[in-house]
CSV table of C-alpha atoms in Angstrom, one decimal:
chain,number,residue,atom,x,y,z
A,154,UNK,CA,66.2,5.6,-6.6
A,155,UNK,CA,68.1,8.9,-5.9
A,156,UNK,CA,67.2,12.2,-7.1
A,157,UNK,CA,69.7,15.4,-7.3
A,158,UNK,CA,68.2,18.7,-6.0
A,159,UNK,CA,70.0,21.7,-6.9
A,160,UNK,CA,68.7,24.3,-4.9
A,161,UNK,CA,70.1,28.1,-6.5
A,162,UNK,CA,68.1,31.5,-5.7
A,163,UNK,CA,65.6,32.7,-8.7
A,164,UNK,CA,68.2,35.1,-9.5
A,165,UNK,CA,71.2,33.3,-10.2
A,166,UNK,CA,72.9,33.1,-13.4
A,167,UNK,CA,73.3,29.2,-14.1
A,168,UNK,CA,74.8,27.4,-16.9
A,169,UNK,CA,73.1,24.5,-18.3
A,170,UNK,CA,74.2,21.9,-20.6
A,171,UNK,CA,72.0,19.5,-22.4
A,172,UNK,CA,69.6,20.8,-19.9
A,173,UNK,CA,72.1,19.1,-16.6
A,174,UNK,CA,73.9,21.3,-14.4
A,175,UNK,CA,77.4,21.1,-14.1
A,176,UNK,CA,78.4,19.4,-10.5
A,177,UNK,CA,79.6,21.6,-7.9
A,178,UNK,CA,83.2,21.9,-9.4
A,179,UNK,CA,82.0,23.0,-13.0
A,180,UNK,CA,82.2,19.7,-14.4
A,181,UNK,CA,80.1,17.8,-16.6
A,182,UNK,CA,80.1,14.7,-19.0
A,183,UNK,CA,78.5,14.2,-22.6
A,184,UNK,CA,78.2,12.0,-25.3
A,185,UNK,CA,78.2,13.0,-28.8
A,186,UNK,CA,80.0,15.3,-30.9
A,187,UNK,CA,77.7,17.7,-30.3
A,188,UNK,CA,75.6,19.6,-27.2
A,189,UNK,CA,73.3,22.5,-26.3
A,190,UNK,CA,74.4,25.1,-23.4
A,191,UNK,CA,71.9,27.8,-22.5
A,192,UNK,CA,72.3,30.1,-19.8
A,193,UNK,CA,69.3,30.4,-17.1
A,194,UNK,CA,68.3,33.2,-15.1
A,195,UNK,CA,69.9,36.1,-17.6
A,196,UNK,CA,68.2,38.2,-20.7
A,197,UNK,CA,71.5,40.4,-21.5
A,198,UNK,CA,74.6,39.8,-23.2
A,199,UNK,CA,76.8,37.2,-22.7
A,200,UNK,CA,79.9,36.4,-24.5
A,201,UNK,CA,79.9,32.6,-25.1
A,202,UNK,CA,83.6,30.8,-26.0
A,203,UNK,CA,84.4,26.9,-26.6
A,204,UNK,CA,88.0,26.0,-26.6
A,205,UNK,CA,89.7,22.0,-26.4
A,206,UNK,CA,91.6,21.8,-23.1
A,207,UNK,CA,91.1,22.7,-19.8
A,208,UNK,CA,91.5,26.3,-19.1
A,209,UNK,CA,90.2,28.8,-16.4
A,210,UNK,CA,88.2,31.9,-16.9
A,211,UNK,CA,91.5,34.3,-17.4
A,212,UNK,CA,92.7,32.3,-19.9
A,213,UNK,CA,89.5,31.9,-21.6
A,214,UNK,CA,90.0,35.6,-22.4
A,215,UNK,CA,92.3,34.9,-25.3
A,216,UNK,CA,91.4,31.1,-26.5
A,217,UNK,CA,88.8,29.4,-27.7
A,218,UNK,CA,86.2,30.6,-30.7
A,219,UNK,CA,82.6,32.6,-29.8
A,220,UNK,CA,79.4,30.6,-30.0
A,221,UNK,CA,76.8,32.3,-31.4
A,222,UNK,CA,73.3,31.7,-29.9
A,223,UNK,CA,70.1,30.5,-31.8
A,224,UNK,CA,67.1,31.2,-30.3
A,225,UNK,CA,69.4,31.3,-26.7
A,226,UNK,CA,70.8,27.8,-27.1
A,227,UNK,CA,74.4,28.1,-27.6
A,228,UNK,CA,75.4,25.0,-29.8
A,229,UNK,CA,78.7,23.2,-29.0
A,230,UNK,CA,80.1,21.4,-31.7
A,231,UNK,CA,82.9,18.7,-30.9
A,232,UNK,CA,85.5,17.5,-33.2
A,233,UNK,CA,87.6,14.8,-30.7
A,234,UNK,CA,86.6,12.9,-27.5
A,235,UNK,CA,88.4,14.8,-24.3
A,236,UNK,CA,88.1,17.8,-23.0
A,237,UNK,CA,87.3,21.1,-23.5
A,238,UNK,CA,86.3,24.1,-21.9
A,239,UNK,CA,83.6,26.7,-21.7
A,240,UNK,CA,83.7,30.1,-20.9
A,241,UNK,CA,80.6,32.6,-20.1
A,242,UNK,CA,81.3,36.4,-20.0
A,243,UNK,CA,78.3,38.3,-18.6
A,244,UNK,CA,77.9,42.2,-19.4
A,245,UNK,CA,78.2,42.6,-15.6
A,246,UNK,CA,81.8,40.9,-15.7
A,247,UNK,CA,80.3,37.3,-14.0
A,248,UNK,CA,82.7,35.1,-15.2
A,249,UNK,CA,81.3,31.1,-15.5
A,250,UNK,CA,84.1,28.0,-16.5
A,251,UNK,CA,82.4,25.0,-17.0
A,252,UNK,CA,84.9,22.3,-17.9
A,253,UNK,CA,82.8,19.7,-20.3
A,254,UNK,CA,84.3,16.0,-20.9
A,255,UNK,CA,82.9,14.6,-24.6
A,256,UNK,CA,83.1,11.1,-24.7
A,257,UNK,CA,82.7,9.4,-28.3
A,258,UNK,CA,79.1,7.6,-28.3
């Protein structure tokens, strides 16, 4: 067996998806048309954006549509397999790419 340990201080911001962390390059892999992001570690606003491709956090700025949160969970809806990219604006200016690979189930 092998176990991941992610070890982050009790103040930093993370982004979660499907409850997994991205690895260490902002990557991640899901299946399904669909997913649930929520941000850890941060109770003010955050502006949320989904766009298909691969883009960094500058570009994010003018793609992709906002997500609007239920009850914090940020859902992501899918229309293709590949890949697309999430963007997380903080109020403080933190800027968080995750880069999210959907793969058809």
């Amino acid at each position: 067996r092998t176990k991941k340990v992610t070890l982050c201080d009790e103040d930093d911001i993370m982004v979660m998806i499907n409850g997994k962390l991205p690895d260490s390059s902002g990557y991640i892999y899901v299946e399904g048309d669909s997913a649930d992001a929520e941000i850890m570690n941060y109770s003010s606003i955050a502006v949320v954006k989904l766009a298909k491709g691969q883009y960094n956090g500058s570009q994010m700025k003018t793609k992709g549509a906002v997500v609007v949160p239920t009850d914090r969970v940020y859902k992501l809806n899918f229309d293709s397999t590949g890949w697309y990219t999430l963007s997380v604006r903080t109020l403080y200016q933190d800027i968080f790419v995750v880069r999210i690979y959907v793969k058809s189930k």
